[in-house]
GROMACS .gro file of C-alpha atoms in nm:
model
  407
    1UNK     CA    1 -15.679   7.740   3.377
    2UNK     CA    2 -15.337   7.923   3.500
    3UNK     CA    3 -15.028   7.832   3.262
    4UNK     CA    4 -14.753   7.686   3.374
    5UNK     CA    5 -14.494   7.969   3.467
    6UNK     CA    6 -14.226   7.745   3.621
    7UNK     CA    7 -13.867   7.814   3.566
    8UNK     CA    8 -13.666   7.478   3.393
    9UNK     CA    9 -13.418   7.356   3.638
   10UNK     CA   10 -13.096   7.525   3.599
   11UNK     CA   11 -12.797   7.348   3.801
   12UNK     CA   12 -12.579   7.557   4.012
   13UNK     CA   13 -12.243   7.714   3.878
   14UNK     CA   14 -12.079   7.518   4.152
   15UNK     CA   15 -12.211   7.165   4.068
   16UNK     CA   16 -12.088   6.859   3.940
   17UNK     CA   17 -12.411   6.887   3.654
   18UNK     CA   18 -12.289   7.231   3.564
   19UNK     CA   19 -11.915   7.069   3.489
   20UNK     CA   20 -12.050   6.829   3.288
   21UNK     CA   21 -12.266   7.075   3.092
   22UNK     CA   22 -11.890   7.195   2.941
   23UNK     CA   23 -11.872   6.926   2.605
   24UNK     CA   24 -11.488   6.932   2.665
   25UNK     CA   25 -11.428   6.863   3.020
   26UNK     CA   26 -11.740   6.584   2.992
   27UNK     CA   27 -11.487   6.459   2.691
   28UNK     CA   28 -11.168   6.510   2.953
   29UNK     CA   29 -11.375   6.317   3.247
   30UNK     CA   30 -11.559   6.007   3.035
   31UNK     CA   31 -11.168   5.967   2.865
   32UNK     CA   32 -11.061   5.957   3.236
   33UNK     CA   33 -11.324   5.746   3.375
   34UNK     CA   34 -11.267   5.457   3.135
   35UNK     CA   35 -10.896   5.468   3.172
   36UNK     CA   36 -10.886   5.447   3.497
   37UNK     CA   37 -11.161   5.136   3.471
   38UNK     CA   38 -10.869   4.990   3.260
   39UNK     CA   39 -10.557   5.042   3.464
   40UNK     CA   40 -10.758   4.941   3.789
   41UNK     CA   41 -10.853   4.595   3.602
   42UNK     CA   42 -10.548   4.527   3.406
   43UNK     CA   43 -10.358   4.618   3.745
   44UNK     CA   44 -10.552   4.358   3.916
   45UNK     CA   45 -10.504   4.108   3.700
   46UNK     CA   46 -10.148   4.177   3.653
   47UNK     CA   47 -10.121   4.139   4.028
   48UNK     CA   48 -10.316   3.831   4.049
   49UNK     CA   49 -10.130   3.667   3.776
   50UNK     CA   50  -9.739   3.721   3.908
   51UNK     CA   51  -9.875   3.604   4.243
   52UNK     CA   52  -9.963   3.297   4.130
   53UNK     CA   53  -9.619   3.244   3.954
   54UNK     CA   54  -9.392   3.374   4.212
   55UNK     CA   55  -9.558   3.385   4.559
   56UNK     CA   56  -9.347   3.692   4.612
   57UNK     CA   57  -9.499   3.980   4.817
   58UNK     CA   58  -9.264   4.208   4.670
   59UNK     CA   59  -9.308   4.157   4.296
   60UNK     CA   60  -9.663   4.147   4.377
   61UNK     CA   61  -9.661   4.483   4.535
   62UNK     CA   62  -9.410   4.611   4.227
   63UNK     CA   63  -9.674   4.466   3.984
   64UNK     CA   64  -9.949   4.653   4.050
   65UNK     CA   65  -9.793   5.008   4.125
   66UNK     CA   66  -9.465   4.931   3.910
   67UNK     CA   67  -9.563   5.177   3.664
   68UNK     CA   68  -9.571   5.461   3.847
   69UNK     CA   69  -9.199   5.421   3.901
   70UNK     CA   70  -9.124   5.508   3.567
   71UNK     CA   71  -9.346   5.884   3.596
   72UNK     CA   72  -9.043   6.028   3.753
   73UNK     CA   73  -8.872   5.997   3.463
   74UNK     CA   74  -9.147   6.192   3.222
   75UNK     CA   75  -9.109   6.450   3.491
   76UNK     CA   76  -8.759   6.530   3.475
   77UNK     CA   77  -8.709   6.488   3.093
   78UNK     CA   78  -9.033   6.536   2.858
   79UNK     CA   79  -9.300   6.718   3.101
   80UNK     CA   80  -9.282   7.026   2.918
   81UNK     CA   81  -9.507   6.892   2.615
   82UNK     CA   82  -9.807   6.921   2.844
   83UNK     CA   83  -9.785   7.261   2.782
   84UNK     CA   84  -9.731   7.224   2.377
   85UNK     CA   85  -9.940   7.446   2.161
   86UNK     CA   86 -10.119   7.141   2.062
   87UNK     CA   87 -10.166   6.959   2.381
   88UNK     CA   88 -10.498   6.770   2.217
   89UNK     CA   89 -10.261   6.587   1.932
   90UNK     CA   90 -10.040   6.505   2.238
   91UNK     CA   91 -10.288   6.376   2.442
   92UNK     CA   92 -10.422   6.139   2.193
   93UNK     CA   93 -10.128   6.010   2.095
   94UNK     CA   94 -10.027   5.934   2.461
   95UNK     CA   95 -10.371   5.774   2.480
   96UNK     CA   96 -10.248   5.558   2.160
   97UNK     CA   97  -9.934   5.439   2.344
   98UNK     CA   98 -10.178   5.338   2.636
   99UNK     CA   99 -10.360   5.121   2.483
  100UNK     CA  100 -10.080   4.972   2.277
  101UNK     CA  101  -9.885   4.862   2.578
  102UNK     CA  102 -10.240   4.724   2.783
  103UNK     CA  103 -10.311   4.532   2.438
  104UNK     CA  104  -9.959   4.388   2.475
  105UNK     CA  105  -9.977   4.241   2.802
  106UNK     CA  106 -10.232   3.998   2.682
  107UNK     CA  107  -9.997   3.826   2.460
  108UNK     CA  108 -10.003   3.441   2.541
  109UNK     CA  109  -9.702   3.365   2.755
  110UNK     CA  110  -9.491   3.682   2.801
  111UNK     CA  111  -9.262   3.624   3.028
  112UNK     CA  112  -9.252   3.836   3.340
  113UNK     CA  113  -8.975   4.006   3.232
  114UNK     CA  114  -9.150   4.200   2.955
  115UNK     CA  115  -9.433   4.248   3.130
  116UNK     CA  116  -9.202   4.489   3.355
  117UNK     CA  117  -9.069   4.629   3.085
  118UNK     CA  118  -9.414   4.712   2.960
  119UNK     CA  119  -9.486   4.860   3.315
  120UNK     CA  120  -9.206   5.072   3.308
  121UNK     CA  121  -9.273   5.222   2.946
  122UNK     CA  122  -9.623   5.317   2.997
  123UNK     CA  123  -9.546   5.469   3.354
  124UNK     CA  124  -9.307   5.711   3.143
  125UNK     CA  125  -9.572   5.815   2.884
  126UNK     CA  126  -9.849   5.750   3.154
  127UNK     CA  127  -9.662   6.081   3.294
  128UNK     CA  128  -9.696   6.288   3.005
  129UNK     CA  129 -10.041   6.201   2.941
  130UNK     CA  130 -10.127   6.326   3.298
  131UNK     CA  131  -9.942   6.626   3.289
  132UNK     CA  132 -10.150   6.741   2.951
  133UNK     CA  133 -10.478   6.677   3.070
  134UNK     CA  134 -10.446   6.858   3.395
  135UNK     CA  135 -10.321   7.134   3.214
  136UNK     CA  136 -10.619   7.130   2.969
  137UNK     CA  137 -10.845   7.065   3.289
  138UNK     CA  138 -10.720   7.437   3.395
  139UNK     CA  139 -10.853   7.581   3.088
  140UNK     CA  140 -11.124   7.416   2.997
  141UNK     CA  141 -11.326   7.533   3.356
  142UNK     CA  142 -11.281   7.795   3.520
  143UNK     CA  143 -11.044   7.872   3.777
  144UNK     CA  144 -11.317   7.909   4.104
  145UNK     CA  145 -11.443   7.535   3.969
  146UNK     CA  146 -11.128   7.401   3.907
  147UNK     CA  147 -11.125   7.226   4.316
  148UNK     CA  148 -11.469   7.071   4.202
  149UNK     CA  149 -11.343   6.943   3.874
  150UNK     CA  150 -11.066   6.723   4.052
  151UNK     CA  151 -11.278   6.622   4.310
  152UNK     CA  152 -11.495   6.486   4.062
  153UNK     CA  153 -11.228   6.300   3.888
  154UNK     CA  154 -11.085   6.194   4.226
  155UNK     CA  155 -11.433   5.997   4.305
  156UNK     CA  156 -11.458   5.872   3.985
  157UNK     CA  157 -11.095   5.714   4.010
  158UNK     CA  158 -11.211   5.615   4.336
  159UNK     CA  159 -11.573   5.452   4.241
  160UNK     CA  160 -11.406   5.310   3.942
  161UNK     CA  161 -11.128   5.134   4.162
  162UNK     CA  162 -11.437   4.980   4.371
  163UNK     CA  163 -11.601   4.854   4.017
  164UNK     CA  164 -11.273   4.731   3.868
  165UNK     CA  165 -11.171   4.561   4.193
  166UNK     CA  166 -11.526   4.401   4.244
  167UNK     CA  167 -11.534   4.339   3.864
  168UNK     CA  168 -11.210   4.208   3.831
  169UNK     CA  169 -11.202   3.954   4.094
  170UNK     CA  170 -11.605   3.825   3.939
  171UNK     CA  171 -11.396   3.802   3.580
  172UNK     CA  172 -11.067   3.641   3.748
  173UNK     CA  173 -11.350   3.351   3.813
  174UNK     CA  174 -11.417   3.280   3.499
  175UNK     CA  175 -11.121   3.426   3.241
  176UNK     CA  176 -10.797   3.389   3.225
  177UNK     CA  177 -10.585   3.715   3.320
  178UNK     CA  178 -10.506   3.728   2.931
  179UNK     CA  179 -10.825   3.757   2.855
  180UNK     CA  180 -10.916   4.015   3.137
  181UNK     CA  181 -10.612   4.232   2.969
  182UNK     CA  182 -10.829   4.231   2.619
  183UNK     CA  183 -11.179   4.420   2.832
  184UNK     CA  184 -10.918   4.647   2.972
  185UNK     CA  185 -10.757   4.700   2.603
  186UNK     CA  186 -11.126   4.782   2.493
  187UNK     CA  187 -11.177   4.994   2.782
  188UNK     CA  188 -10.880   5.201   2.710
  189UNK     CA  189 -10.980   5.182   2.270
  190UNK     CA  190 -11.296   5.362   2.403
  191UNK     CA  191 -11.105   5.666   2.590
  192UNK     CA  192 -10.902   5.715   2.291
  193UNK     CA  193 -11.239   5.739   2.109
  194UNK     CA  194 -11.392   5.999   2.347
  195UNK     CA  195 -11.075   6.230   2.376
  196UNK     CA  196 -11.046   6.208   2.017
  197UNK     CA  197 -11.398   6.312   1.969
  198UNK     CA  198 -11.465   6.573   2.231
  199UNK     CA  199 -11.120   6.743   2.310
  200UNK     CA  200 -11.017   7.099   2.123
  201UNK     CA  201 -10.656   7.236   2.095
  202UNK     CA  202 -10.620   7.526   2.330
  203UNK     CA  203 -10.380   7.842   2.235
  204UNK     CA  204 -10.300   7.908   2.615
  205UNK     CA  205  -9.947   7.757   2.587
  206UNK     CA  206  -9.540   7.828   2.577
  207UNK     CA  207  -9.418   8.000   2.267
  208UNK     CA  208  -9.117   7.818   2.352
  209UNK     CA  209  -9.028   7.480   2.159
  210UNK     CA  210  -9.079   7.146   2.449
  211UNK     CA  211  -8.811   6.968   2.534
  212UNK     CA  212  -8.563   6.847   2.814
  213UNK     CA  213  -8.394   7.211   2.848
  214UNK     CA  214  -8.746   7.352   2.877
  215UNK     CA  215  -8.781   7.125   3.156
  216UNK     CA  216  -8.498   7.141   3.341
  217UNK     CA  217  -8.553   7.504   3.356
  218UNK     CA  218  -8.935   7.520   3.471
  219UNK     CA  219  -8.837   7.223   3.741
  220UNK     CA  220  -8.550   7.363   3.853
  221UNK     CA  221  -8.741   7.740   3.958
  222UNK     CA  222  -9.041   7.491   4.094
  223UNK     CA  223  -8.774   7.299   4.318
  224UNK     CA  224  -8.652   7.599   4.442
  225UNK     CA  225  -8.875   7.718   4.627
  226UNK     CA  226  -8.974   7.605   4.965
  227UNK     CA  227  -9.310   7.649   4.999
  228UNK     CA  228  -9.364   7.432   4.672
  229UNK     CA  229  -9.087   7.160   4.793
  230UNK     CA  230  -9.289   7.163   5.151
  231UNK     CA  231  -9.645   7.068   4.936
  232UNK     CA  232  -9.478   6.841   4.706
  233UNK     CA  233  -9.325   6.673   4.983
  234UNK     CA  234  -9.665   6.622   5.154
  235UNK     CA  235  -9.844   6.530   4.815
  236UNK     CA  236  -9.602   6.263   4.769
  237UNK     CA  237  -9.474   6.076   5.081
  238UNK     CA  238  -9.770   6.031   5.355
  239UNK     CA  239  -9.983   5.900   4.991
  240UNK     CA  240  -9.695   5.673   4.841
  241UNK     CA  241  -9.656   5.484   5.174
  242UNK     CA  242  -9.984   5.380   5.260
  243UNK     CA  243 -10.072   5.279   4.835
  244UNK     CA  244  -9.760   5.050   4.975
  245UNK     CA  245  -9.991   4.952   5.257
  246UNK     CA  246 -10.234   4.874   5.009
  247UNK     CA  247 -10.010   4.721   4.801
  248UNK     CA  248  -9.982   4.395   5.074
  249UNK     CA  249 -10.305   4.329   5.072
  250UNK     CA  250 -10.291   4.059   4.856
  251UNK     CA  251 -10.033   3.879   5.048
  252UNK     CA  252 -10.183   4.012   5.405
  253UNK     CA  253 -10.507   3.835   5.317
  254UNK     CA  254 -10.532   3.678   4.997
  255UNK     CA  255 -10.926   3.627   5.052
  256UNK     CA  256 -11.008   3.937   5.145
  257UNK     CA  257 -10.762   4.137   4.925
  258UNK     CA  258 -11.091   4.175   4.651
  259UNK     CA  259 -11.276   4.335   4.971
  260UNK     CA  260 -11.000   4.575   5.144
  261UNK     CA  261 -10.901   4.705   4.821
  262UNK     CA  262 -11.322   4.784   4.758
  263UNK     CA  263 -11.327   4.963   5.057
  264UNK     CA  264 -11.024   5.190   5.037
  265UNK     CA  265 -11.152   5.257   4.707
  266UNK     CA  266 -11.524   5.344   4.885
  267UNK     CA  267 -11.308   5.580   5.150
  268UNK     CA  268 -11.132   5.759   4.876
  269UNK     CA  269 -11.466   5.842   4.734
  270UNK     CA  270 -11.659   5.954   5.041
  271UNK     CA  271 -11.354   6.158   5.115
  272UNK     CA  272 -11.344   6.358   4.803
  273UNK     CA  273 -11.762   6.385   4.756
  274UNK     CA  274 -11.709   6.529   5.171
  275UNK     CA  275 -11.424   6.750   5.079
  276UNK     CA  276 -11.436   6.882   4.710
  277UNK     CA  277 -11.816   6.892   4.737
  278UNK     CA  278 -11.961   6.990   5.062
  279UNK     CA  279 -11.637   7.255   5.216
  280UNK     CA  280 -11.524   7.567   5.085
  281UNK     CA  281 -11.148   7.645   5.025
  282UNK     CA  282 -11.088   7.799   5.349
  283UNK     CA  283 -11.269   7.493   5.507
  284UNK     CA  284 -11.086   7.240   5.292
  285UNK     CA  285 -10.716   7.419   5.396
  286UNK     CA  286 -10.824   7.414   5.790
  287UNK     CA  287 -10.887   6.995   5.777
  288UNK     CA  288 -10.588   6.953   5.551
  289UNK     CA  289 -10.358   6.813   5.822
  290UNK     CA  290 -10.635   6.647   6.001
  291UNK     CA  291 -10.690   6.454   5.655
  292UNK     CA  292 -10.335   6.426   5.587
  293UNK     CA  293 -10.303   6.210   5.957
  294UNK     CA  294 -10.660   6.012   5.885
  295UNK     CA  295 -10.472   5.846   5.601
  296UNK     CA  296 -10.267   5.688   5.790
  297UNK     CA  297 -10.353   5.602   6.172
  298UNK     CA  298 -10.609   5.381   6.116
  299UNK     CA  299 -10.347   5.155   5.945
  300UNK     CA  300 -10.204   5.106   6.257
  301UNK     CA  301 -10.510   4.902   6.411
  302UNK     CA  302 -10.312   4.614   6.208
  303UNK     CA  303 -10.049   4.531   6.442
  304UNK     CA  304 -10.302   4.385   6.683
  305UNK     CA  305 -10.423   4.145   6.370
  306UNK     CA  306 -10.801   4.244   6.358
  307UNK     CA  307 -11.081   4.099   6.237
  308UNK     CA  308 -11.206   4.131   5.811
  309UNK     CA  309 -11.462   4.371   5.918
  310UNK     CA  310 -11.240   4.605   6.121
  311UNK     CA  311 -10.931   4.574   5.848
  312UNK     CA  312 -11.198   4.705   5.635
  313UNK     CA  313 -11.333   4.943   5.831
  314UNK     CA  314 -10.996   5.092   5.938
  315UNK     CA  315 -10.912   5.108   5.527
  316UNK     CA  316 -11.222   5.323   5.458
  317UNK     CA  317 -11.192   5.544   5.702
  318UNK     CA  318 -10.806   5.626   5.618
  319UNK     CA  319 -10.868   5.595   5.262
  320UNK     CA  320 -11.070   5.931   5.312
  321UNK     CA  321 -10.785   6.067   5.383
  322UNK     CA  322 -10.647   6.076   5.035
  323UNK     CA  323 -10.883   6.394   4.989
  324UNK     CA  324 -10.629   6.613   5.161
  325UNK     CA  325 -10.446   6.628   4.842
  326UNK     CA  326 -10.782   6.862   4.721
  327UNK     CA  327 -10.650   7.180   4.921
  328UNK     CA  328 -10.276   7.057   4.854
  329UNK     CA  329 -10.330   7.110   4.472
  330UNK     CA  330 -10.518   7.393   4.537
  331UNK     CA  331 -10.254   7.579   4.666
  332UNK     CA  332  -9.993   7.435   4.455
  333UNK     CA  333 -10.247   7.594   4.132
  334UNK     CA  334 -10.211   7.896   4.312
  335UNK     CA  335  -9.851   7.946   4.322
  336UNK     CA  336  -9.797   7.832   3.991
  337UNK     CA  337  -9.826   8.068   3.644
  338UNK     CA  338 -10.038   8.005   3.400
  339UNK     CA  339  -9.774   7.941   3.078
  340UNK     CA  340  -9.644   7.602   3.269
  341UNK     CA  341  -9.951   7.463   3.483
  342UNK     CA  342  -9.958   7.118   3.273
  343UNK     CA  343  -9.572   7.085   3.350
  344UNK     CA  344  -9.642   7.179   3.715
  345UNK     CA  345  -9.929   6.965   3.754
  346UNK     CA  346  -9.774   6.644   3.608
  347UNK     CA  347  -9.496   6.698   3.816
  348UNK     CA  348  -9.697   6.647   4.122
  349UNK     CA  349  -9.879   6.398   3.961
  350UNK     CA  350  -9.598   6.198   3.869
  351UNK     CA  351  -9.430   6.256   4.181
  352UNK     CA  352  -9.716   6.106   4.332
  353UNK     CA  353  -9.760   5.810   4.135
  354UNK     CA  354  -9.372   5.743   4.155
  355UNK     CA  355  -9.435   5.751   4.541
  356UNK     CA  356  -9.693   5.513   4.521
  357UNK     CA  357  -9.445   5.280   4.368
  358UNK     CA  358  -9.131   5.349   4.603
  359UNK     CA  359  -9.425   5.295   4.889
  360UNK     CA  360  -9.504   4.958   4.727
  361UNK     CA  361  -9.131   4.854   4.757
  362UNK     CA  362  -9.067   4.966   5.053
  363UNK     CA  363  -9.364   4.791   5.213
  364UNK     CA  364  -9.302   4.476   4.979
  365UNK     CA  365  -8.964   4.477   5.074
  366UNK     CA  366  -9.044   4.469   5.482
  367UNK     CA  367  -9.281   4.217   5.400
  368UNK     CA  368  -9.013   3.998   5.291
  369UNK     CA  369  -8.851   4.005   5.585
  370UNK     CA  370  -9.140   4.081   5.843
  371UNK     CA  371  -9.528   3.960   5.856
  372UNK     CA  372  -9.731   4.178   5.585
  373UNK     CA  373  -9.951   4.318   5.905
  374UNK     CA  374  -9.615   4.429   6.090
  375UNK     CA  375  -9.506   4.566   5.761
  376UNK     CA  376  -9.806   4.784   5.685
  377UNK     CA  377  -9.787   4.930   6.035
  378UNK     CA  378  -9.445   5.004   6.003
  379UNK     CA  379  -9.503   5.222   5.671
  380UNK     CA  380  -9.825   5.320   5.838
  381UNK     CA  381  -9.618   5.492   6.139
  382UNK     CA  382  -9.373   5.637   5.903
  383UNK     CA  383  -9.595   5.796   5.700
  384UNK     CA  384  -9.777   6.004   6.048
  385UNK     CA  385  -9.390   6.116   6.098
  386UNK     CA  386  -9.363   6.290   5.778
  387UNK     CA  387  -9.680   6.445   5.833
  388UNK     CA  388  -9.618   6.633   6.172
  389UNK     CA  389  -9.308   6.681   6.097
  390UNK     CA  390  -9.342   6.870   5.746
  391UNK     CA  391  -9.658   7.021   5.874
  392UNK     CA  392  -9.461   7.371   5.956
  393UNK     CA  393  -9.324   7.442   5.557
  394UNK     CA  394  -9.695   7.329   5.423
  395UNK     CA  395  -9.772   7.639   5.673
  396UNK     CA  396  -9.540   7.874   5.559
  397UNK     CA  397  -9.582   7.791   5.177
  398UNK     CA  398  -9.721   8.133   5.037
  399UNK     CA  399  -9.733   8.242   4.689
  400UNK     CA  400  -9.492   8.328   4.497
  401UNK     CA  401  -9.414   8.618   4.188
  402UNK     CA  402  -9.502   8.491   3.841
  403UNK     CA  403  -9.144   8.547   3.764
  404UNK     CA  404  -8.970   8.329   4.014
  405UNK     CA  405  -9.070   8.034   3.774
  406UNK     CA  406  -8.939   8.105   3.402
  407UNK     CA  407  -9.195   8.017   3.179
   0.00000   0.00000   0.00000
């Protein structure tokens, strides 16, 4: 009888199994995963809960994205400890702060006014945390996988979004927003666990001490230059305006809020598997503008008022969209030196998420004074301006000497 002489399966370099053959970033990714289960929960029920109380579109919209506007201000004071020389410690104790403020918002009767507060504090160290794990993401795979690596986190943040939503509005049934806050404060006890667990220190970092000089000085050379304004510009805008978009859905259709929300989250996903997964680079940079427009036309299908199926329909196809951030970053990666990629990466990533809550107000804000569907096509139409209009600098952007940013 012949013997068996086949060869055990061995995944691809290039795969999302290979990835998660590397013990640290499967520690990075399951920490990520369950965080983002927990912010996408605890932001729905913080939604759901100031709704019912005020009846205000605006501090509706504000209460779900309100803590990105406080990223900003990680960026511009304390980003440079994502590139510490012991970015692990740092991450866990940023992790720690998480889940002390989630724990805190289910405290029986805290007034809305805390609960702000609350927002506003774990934006700022939300920030931080960002910035550190990016920059561990871009040593702990290497640099030809590091397009797949986000991609994968980008569908996870997007599948998870669908779960939490669907999740959240089944548990909004039968518990109390308070009590919804406690599964996301175990959620979040569990990531700390992982990190804790899995994570290394890396010796990859400054040999100068972190602080707000050392970040002045690495954002002020990053600022400078327009290529890197021109992508920042693009990663931030056209993305913050329509999360504003999504931001009215509760007040746009209170029924169907559960379901939109779903299916932008189902776009987002589809759009990164499509992108991060199936394209190469120079594929992924051709589409970029063509993405960078997707996520936002659709949204204009709502100033005729359509139907549930088409409002959803229109929100997963633009939520795809999102995905041109992929070659974005890329390119952003490659302009930036290695001894401050965690700064330069939470940077845009709190840029972003401080976009996302500018877009909320500015949408909530129109929606106090207009209909919520006139209101999401107006920040809908915006955000296409910005795009063809900017699209010449994300062109030109080319990279730059290491020295132009002092590290």
């Amino acid at each position: 009888m012949p013997s068996d002489t086949s060869v055990p399966f061995t995944p691809p370099p290039h795969s999302y199994r290979a990835l998660l053959r590397n013990r640290e970033f499967a520690g990075l990714y399951a920490g990520f995963t369950l965080t983002a289960a927990a912010s996408t929960l605890s932001g729905f029920a913080l939604g759901t809960l100031v709704d019912h109380q005020t009846r205000s579109p605006f501090l509706t919209a504000v209460s779900m994205y309100g803590a990105t506007f406080a990223t900003v201000f990680g960026a511009l004071t304390l980003m440079s400890v994502a590139d510490g020389n012991r970015p692990r410690r740092t991450l866990v104790l940023l992790q720690c702060v998480s889940l002390l403020g989630v724990a805190a918002q289910a405290i029986p009767g805290l007034p809305l006014a805390v609960r702000f507060g609350l927002l506003l504090v774990l934006g700022f160290f939300q920030s931080l945390g960002t910035g550190t794990r990016m920059g561990l993401l871009a040593e702990v795979v290497p640099a030809p996988t590091y397009a797949l690596a986000r991609s994968l986190m980008n569908i996870t943040s997007g599948g998870m979004a669908i779960l939490g939503y669907a999740v959240g509005a089944v548990l909004l049934r039968y518990l109390s927003p308070r009590e919804v806050f406690v599964v996301a404060a175990g959620l979040t006890a569990l990531a700390l666990g992982v990190v804790a667990a899995t994570v290394r220190e890396h010796s990859i970092r400054l040999t100068r001490r972190p602080g707000l000089r050392q970040t002045w000085t690495t954002n002020t050379a990053l600022f400078s230059h327009p290529g890197q304004r021109a992508l920042l510009l693009n990663l931030w805008v056209p993305n913050g305006l329509i999360v504003g978009c999504e931001a009215l859905f509760i007040s746009y259709a209170p029924d169907d809020a559960g379901t939109l929300l779903a299916a932008g989250s189902a776009g987002m996903l589809l759009g990164d598997l499509t992108v991060g997964r199936l394209l190469s680079a120079d594929q992924r940079r051709r589409y970029a503008f063509a993405l960078r427009l997707l996520l936002a036309v659709p949204y204009l299908l709502f100033a005729a008022d359509p139907s549930t199926l088409v409002m959803a329909a229109a929100v997963f196809l633009a939520s795809a969209g999102f995905a041109a951030t992929l070659p974005l970053q890329e390119q952003l990666l490659a302009l930036t030196p290695d001894p401050v990629r965690g700064q330069v990466q939470g940077v845009e990533s709190a840029g972003r998420m401080t976009w996302q809550g500018i877009g909320a107000a500015i949408a909530g804000g129109l929606a106090q004074h207009l209909a919520p569907g006139t209101a999401i096509t107006a920040v809908a139409a915006l955000s296409v301006v910005i795009t063809v209009f900017s699209r010449p600098f994300v062109v030109r952007a080319r990279p730059v000497r290491p020295e132009t940013i002092d590290a």
